[in-house]
CSV table of C-alpha atoms and ligand atoms in Angstrom, one decimal:
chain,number,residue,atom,x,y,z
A,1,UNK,CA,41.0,-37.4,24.2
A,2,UNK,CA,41.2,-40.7,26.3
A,3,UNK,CA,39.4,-40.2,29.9
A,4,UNK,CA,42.2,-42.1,31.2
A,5,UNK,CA,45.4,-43.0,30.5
A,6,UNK,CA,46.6,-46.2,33.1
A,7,UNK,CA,44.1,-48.2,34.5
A,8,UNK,CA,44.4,-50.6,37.2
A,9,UNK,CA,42.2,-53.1,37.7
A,10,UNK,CA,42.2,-55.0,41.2
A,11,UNK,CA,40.2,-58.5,40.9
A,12,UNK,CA,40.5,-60.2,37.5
A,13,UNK,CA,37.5,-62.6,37.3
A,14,UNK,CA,34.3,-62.0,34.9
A,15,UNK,CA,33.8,-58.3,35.2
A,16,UNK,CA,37.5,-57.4,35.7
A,17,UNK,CA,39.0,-59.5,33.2
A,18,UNK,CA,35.9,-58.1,30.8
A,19,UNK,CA,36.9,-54.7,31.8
A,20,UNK,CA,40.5,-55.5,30.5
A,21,UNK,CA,39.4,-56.9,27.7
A,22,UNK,CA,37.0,-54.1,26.7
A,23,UNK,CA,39.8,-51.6,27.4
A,24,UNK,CA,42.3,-53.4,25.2
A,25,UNK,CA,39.6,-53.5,22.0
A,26,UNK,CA,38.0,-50.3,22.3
A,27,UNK,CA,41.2,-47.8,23.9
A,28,UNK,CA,44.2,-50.1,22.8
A,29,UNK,CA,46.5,-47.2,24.1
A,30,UNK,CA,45.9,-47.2,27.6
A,31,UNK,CA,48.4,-48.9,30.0
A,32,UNK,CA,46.3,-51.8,31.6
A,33,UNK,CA,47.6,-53.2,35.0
A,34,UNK,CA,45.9,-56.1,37.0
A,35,UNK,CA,45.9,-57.4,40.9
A,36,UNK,CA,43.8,-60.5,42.0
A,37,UNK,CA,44.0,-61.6,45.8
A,38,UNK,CA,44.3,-65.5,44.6
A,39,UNK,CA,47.4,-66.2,43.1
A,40,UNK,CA,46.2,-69.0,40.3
A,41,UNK,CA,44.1,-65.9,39.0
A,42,UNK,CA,47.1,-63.9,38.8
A,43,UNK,CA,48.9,-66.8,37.0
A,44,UNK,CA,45.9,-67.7,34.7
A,45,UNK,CA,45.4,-64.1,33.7
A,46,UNK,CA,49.2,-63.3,33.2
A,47,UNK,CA,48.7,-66.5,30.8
A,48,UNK,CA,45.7,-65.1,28.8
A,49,UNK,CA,47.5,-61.3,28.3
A,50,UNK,CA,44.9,-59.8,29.3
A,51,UNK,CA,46.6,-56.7,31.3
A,52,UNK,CA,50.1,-55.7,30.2
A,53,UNK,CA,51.3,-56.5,33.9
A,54,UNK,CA,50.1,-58.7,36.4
A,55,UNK,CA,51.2,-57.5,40.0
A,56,UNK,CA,51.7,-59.4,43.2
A,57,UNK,CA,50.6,-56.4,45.3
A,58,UNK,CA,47.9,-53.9,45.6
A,59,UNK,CA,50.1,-51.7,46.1
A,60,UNK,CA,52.4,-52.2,43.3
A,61,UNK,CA,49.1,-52.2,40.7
A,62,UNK,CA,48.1,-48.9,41.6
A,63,UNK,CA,51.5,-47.1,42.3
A,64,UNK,CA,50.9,-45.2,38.8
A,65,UNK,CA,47.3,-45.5,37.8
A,66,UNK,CA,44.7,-42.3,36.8
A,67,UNK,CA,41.9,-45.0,37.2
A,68,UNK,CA,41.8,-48.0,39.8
A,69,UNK,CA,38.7,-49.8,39.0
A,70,UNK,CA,37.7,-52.7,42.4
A,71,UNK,CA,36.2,-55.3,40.4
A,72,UNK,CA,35.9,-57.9,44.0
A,73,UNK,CA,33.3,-59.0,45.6
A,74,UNK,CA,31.1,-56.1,47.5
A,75,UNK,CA,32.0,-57.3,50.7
A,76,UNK,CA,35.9,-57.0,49.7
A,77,UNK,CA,35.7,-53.7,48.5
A,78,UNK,CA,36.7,-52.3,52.3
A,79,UNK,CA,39.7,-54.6,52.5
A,80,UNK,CA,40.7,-54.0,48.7
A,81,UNK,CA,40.7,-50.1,49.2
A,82,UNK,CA,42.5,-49.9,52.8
A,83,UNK,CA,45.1,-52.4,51.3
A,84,UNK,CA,45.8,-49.5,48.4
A,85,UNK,CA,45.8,-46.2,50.6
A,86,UNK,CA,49.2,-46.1,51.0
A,87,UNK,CA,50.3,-46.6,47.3
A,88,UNK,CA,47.9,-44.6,45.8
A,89,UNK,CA,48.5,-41.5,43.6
A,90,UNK,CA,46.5,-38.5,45.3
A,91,UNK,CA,45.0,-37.5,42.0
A,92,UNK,CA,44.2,-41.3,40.8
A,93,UNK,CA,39.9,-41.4,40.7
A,94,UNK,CA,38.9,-44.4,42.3
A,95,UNK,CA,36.0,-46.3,41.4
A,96,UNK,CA,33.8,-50.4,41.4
A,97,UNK,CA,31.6,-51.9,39.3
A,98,UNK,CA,29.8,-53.5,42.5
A,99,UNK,CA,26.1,-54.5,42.0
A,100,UNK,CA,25.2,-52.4,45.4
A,101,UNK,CA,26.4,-49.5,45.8
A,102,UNK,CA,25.8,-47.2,49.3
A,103,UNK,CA,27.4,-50.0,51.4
A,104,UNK,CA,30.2,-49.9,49.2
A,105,UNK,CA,30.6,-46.1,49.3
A,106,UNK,CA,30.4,-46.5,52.9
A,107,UNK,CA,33.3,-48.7,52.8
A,108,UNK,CA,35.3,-47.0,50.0
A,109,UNK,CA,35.1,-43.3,52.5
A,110,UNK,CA,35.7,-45.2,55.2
A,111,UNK,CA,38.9,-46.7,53.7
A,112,UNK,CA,39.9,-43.8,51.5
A,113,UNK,CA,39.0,-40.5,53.4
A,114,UNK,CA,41.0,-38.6,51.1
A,115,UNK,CA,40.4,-40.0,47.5
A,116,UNK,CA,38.4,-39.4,44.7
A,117,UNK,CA,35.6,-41.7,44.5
A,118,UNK,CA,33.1,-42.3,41.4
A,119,UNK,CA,31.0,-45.6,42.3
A,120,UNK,CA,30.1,-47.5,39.1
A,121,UNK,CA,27.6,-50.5,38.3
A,122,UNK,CA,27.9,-51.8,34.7
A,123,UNK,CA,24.8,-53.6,34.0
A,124,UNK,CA,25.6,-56.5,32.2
A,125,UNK,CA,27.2,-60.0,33.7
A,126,UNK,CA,26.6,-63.6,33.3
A,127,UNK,CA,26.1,-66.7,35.5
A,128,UNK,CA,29.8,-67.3,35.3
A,129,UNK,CA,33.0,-66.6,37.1
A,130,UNK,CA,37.0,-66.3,36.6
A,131,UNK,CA,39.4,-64.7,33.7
A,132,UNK,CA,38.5,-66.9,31.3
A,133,UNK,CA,34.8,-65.9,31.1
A,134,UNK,CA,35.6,-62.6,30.5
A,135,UNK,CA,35.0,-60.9,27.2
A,136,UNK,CA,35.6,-57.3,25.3
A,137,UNK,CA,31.5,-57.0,24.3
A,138,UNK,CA,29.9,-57.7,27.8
A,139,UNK,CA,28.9,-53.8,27.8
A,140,UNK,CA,27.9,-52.9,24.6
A,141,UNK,CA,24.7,-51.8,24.4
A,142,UNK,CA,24.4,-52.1,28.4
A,143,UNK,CA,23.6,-49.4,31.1
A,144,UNK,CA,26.3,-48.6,33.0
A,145,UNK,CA,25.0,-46.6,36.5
A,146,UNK,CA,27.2,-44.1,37.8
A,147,UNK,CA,26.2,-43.2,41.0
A,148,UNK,CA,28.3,-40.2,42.2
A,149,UNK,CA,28.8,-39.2,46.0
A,150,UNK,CA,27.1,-36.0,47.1
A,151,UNK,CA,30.2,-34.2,47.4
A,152,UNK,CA,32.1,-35.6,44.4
A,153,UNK,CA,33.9,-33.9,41.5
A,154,UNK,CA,31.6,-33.7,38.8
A,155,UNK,CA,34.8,-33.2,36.6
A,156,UNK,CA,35.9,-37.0,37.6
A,157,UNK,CA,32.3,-38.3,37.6
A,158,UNK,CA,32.2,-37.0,33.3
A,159,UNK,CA,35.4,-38.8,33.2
A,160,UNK,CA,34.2,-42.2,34.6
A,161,UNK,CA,31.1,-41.7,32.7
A,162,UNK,CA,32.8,-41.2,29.6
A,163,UNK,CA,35.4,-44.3,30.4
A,164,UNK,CA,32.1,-46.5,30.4
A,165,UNK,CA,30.5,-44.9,27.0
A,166,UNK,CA,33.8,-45.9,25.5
A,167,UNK,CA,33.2,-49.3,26.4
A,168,UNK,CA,30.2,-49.3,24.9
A,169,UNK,CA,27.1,-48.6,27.6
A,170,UNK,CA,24.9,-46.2,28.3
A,171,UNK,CA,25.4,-44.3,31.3
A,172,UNK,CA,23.0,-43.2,33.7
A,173,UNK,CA,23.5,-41.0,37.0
A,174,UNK,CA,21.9,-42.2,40.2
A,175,UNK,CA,22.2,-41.9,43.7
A,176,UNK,CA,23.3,-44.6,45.5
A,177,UNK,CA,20.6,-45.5,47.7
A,178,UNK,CA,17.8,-45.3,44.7
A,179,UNK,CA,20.4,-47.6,42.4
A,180,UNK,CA,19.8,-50.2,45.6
A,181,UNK,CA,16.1,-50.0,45.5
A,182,UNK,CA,15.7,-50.3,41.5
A,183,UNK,CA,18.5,-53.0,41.3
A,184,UNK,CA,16.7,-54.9,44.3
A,185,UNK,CA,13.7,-55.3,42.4
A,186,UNK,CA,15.4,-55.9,39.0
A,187,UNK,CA,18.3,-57.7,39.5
A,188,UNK,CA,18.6,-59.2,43.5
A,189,UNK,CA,14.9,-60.3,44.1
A,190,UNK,CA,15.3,-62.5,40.7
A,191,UNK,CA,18.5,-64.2,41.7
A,192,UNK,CA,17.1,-64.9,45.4
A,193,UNK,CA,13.8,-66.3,43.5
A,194,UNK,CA,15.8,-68.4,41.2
A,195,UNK,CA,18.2,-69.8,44.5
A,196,UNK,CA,14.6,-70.8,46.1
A,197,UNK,CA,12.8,-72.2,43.2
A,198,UNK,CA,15.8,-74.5,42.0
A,199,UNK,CA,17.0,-75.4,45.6
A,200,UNK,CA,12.9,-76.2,46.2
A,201,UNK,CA,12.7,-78.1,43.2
A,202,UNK,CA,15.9,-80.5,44.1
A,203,UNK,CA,14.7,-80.7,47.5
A,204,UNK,CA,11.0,-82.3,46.8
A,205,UNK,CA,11.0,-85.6,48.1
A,206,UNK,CA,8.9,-86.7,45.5
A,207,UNK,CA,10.7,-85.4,42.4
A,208,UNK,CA,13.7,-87.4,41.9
A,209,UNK,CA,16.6,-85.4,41.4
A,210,UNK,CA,17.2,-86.8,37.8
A,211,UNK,CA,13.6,-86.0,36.5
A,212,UNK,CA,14.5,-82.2,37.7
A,213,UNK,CA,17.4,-82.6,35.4
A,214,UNK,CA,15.8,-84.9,32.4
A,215,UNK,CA,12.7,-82.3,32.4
A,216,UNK,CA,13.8,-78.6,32.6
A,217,UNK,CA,14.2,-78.0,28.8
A,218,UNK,CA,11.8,-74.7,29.6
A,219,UNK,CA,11.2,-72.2,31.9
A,220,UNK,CA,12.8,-73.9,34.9
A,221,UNK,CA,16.2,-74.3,32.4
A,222,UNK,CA,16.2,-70.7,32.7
A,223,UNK,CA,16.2,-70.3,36.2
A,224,UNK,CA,19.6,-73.0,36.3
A,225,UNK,CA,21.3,-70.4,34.7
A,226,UNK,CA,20.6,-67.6,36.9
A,227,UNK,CA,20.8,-69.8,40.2
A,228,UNK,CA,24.2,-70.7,39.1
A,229,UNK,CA,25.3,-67.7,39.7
A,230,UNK,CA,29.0,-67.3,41.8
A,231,UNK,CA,28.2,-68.2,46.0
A,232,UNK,CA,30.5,-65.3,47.1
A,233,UNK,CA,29.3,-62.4,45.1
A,234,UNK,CA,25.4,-63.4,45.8
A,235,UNK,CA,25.9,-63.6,49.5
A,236,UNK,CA,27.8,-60.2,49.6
A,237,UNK,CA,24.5,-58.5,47.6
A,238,UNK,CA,22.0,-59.9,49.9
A,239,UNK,CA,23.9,-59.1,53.0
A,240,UNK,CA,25.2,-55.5,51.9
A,241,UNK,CA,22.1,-54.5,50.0
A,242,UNK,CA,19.7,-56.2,52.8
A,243,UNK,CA,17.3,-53.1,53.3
A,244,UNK,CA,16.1,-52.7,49.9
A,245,UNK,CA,15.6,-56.9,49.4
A,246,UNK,CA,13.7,-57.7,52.5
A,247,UNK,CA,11.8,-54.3,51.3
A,248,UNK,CA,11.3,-55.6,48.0
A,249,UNK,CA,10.8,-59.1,49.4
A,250,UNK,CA,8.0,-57.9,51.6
A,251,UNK,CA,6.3,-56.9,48.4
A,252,UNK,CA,6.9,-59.8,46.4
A,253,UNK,CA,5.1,-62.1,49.1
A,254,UNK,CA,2.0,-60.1,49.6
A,255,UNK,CA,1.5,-60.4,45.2
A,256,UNK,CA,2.4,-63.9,45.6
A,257,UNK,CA,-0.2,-64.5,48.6
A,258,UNK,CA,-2.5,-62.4,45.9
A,259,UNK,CA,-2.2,-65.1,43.2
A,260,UNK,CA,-2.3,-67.4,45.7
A,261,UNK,CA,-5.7,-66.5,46.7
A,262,UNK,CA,-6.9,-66.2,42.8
A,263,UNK,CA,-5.9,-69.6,41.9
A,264,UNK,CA,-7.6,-71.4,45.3
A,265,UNK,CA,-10.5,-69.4,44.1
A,266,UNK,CA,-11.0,-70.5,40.6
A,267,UNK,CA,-10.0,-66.4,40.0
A,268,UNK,CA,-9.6,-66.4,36.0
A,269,UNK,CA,-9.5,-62.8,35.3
A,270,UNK,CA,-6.9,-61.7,38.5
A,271,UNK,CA,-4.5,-64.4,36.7
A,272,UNK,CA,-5.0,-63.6,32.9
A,273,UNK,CA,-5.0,-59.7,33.7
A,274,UNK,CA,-1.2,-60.2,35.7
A,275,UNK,CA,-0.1,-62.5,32.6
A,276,UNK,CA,-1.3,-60.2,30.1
A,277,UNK,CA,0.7,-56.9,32.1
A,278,UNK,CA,3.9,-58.9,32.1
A,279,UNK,CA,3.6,-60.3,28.7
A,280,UNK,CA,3.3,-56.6,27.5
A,281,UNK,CA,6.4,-55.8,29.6
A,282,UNK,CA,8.4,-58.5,27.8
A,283,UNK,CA,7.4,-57.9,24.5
A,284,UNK,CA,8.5,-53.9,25.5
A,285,UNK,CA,11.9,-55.0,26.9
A,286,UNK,CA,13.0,-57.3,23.8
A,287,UNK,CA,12.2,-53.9,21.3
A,288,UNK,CA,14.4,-51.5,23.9
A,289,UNK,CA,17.3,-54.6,22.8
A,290,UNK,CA,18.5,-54.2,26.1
A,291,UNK,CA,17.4,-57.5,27.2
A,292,UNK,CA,17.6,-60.2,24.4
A,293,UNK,CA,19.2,-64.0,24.8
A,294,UNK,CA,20.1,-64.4,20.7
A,295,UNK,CA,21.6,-60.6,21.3
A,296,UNK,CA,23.9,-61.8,24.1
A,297,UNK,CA,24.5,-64.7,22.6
A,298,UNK,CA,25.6,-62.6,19.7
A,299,UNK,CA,27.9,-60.3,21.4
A,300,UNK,CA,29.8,-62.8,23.2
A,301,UNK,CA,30.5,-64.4,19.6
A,302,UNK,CA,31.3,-61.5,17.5
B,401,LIG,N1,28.9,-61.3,37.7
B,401,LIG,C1,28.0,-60.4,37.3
B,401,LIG,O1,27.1,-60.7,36.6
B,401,LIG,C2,28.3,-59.0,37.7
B,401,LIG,C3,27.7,-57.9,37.0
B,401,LIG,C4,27.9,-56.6,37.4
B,401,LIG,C5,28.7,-56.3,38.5
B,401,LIG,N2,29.2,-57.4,39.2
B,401,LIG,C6,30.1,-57.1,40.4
B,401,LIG,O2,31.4,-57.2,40.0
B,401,LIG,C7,32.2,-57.6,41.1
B,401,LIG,C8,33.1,-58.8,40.7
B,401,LIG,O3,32.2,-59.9,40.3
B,401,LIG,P1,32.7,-61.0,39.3
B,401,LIG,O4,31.5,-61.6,38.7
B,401,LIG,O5,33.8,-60.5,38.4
B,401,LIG,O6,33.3,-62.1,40.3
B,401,LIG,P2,34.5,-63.1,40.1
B,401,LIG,O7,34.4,-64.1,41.2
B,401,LIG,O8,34.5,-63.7,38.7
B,401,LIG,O9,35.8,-62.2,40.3
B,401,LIG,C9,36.1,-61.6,41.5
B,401,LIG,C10,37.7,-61.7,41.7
B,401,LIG,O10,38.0,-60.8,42.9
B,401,LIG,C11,39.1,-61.4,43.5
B,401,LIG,N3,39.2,-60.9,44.9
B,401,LIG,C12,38.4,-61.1,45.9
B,401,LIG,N4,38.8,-60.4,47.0
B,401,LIG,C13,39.9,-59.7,46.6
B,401,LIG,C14,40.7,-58.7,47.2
B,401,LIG,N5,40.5,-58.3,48.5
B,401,LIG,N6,41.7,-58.1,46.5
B,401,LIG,C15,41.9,-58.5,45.2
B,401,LIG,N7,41.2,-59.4,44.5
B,401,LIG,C16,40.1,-60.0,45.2
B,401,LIG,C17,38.8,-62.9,43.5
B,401,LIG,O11,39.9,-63.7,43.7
B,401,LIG,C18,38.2,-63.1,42.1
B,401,LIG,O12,39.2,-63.4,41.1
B,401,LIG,C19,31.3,-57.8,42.2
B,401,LIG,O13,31.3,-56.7,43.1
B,401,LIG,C20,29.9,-58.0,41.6
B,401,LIG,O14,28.9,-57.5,42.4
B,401,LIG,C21,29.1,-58.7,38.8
B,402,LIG,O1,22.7,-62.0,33.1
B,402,LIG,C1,23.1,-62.4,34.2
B,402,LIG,O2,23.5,-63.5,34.4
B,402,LIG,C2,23.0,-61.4,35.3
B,402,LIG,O3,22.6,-61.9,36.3
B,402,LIG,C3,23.5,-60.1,35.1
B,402,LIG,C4,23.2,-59.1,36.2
B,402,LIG,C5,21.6,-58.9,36.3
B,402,LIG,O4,21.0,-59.3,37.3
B,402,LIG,O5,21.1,-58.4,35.3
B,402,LIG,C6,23.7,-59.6,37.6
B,402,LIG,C7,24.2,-58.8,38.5
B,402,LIG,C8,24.7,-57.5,38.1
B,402,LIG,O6,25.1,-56.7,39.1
B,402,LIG,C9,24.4,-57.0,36.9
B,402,LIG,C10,23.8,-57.8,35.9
């Protein structure tokens, strides 16, 4: 049986309009209905069919749901939710896919005192944003976390879970404030890296802007992708999941000081020994699958 039979999905841009997508291939019998804030994403993603109905209000989008998924921004979750509480059905689970999750729990409570909420963060995205970038395979073969609150309904946790395995992931249960820690280190403290290096590198005097561009067929390529990343939903992680970066930060600059130090002083082995851990880490993360460009690359095509 179906975990859910009507899903709403409020904010149809990559991950909602992936999350309508995925619904549509892998449970083509649930009822899918869509709110965006910005009326040319409503219009655009009427046009694509991706939802069976496009609403104009919150309210409207969630008046029958089992499932209301806020796929906006983390620091538009509050807003999103209070906007809903009067429209929503008092057994409809509520649930995200934000990339922090105990300051949006915080906000979700505050909002909804009443409802029942099952945070989600599906592990899979892409430098891009909008309906059209959307598509059905993002989370195939992807963790999805599920990071229940203390109190919650186990019941309605299994059902979000299962809503997530459907669309192909892997689910794993966390708590909130550990998801913030691990994802800091794995996901946040790479983005802010890539910002710096990319802003650095366009901002050296002595490195025209075009030789930046003409020359980064290689590593620094790589880091263009992930510094293109959408403005709004970066600044909303650094400021709601502030804590755990300037923790992980913290970190980061002392083992950067480290290497530093080794290269001033001619220190060989410190370097090779580091290159030789993270090489093995690679090499480790490519065999898991969970992490592979040609992979991605082949999911989006497929
Ligand atoms: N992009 C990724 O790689 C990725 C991966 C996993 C999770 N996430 C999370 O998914 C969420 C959405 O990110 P995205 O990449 O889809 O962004 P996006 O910019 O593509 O889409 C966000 C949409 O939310 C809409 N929106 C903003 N405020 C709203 C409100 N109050 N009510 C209704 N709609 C509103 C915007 O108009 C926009 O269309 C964020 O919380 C982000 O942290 C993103
Ligand atoms: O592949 C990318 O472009 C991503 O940045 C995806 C990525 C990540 O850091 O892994 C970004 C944010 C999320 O919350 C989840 C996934």
């Amino acid at each position: 049986m179906l975990p859910f039979a009507r899903v709403t999905i409020i904010g149809l841009g990559l991950i909602g309009s992936s999350v309508a997508r995925a619904v549509r291939h892998y449970m083509p019998t649930v009822a899918l209905v869509g709110h965006d804030a910005d009326p040319d994403v409503r219009r655009r993603a009427d046009a694509l069919g991706i939802v069976d109905d496009v609403t104009d209000t919150i309210g409207a989008a969630v008046t029958d749901a089992d499932l209301v998924i806020l796929c906006v921004p983390v620091g538009a979750m509050g807003a999103a939710a209070a906007e809903m509480a009067a429209d929503l059905p008092a057994d409809a689970i509520v649930s995200d896919v934000g990339s922090c999750k105990a300051e949006v729990v915080r906000a979700l409570r505050d909002a909804l005192p009443n409802a029942t909420i099952v945070p989600a963060h599906p592990v899979a995205g892409t430098e891009q944003s909008g309906p059209e970038a959307g598509f059905a395979t993002l989370f195939r073969g992807r963790w999805c976390i599920v990071t229940p609150l203390p109190d919650g309904d186990p019941a309605a946790t299994e059902r979000v879970a299962e809503f997530w395995r459907r669309l192909g992931s892997t689910v794993e249960i966390m708590a909130p404030d550990h998801h913030d820690r691990v994802l800091a280190v794995t996901s946040h403290l790479p983005h802010l890296i890539a910002y710096t290096i990319v802003g650095t590198a366009n901002d050296l005097a002595e490195v025209t802007q075009s030789e930046v561009i003409k020359f980064s067929a290689g590593g620094f390529r790589d880091f263009t992708r992930i510094a293109a990343s959408d403005p709004t939903m970066w600044r909303d992680v650094f400021l709601a999941n502030k804590d755990a970066v300037l923790e992980m930060l913290q970190r980061f600059s002392e083992d950067l000081s480290h290497l530093q130090r080794a290269i001033r002083w001619d220190d060989g082995d410190t370097l090779f020994d580091l290159f030789s851990r993270t090489r093995t880490i690679r090499r480790s993360i490519v065999d898991q699958g969970q992490d592979d460009a040609a992979a991605d690359f082949g999911r989006k095509h497929d």
